Short mmCIF file of C-alpha atoms in Angstrom, two decimals:
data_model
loop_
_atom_site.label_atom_id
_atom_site.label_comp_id
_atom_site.label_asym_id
_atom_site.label_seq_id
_atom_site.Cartn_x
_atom_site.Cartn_y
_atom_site.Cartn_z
CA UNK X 213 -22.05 -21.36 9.98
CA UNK X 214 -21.87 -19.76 6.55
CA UNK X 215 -17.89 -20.21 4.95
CA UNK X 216 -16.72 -16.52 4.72
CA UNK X 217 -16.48 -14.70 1.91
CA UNK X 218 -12.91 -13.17 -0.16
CA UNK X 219 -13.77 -9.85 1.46
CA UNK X 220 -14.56 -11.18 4.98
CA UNK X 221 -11.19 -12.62 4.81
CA UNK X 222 -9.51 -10.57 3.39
CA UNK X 223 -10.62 -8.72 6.46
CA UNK X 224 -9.98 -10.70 9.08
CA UNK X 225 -5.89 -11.23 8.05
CA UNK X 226 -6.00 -7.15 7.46
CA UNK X 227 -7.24 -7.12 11.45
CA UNK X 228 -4.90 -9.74 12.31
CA UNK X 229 -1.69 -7.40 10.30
CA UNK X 230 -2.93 -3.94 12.08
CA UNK X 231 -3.10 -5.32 15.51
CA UNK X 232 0.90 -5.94 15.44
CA UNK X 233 1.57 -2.96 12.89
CA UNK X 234 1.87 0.86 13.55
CA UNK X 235 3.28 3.86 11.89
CA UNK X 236 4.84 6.55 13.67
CA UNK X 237 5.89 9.87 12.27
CA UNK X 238 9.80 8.72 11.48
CA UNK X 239 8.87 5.11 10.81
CA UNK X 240 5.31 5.30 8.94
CA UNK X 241 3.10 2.50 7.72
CA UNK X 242 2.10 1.99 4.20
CA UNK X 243 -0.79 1.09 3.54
CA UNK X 244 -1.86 -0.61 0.65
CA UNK X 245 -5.36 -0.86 -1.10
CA UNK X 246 -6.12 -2.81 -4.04
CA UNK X 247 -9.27 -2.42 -6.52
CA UNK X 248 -10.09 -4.43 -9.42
CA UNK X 249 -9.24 -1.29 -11.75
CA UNK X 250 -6.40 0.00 -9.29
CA UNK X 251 -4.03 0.50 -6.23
CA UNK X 252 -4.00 3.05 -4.03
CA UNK X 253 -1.29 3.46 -1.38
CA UNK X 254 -0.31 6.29 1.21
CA UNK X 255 1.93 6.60 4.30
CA UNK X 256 0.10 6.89 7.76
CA UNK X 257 1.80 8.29 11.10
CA UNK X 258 -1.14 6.22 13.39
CA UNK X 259 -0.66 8.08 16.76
CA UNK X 260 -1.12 11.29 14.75
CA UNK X 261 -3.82 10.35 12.65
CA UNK X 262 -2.54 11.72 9.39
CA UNK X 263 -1.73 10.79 5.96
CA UNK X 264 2.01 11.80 5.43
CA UNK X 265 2.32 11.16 1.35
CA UNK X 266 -0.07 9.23 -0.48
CA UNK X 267 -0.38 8.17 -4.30
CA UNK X 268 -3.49 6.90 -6.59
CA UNK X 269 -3.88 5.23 -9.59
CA UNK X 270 -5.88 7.28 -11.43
CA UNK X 271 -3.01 10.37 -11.27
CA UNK X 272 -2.31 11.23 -15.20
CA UNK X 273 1.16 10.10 -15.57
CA UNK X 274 -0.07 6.57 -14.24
CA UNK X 275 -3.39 6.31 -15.65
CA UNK X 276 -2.22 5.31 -18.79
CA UNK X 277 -0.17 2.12 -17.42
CA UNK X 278 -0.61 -1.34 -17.90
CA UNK X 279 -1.74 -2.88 -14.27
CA UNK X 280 1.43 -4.26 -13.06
CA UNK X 281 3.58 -0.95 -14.58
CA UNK X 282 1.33 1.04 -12.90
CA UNK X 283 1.91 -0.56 -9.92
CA UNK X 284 5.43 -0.25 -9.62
CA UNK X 285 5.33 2.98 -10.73
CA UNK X 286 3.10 4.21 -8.49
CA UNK X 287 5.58 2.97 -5.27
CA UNK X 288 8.52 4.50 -7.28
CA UNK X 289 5.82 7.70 -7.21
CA UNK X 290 5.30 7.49 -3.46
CA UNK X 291 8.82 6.78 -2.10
CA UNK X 292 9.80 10.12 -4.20
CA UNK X 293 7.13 11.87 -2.34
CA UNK X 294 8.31 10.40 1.05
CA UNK X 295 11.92 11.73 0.45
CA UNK X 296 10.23 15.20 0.12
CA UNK X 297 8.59 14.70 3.23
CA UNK X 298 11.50 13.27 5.05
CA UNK X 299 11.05 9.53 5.52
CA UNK X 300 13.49 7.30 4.57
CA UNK X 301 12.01 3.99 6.37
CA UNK X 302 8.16 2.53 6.80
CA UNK X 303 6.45 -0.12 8.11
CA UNK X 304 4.61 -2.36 4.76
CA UNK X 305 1.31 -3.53 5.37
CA UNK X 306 0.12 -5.44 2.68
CA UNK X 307 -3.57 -4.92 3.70
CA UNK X 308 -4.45 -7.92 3.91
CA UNK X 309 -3.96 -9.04 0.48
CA UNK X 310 -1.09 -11.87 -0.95
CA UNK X 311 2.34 -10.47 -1.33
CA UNK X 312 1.93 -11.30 -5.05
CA UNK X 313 1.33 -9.37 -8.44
CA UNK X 314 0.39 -5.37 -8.32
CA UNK X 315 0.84 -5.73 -3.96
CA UNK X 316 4.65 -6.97 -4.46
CA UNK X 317 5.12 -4.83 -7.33
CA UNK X 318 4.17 -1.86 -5.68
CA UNK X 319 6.42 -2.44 -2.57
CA UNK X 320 9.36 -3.39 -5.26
CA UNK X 321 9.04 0.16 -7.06
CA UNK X 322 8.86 1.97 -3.10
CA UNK X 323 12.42 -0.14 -2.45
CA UNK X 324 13.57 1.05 -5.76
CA UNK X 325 12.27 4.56 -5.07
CA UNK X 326 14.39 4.29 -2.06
CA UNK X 327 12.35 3.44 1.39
CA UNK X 328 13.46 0.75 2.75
CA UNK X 329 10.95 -1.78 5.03
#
């Protein structure tokens, strides 16, 4: 058997994280998705199927950011757009990626934003 790959595992802990974590429309889960040139992130309500606020790395204001900045910016971004949807509280998953560098940053700027997980 072939060793697996960074994606394949990267895949297989993300699997392992979403079969114990779900969002719900007053406690949602953020998701988290990391690129080499970016970060995406956005609140899901699972049973529902929708995307409650979401935020992207290429939006003007953080497009001109240095990786990490734009990082924690871009939770500050999202936890101000939860507030104006009504969530105070979420469920962080990390997407199978180390809680380290633009991941932790990101989830730093959301707490300073004001969600709490």
């Amino acid at each position: 058997m072939a060793a697996p790959t960074k994606r394949e595992s990267r895949l297989r802990r993300r699997r392992r994280v979403r079969s114990r974590v779900s969002g719900t429309q007053e406690r949602p889960r953020l998701s988290v998705f990391r690129s080499n040139r970016g970060i995406f992130a956005q609140l899901v309500d699972d049973r529902a199927g929708h995307t409650l606020a979401a935020v992207n790395w290429i939006e003007p204001e953080l497009r001109k950011l240095g990786t990490k900045e734009r990082a924690k910016r871009s939770g500050e971004l999202l936890a101000e757009r939860a507030k104006a949807a009504g969530i105070e509280s979420c469920v962080f998953d990390r997407g199978g990626y180390k809680y380290h560098g633009r991941v932790k940053a990101l989830a730093e700027g959301a707490r300073e934003g004001g969600l709490s997980f």
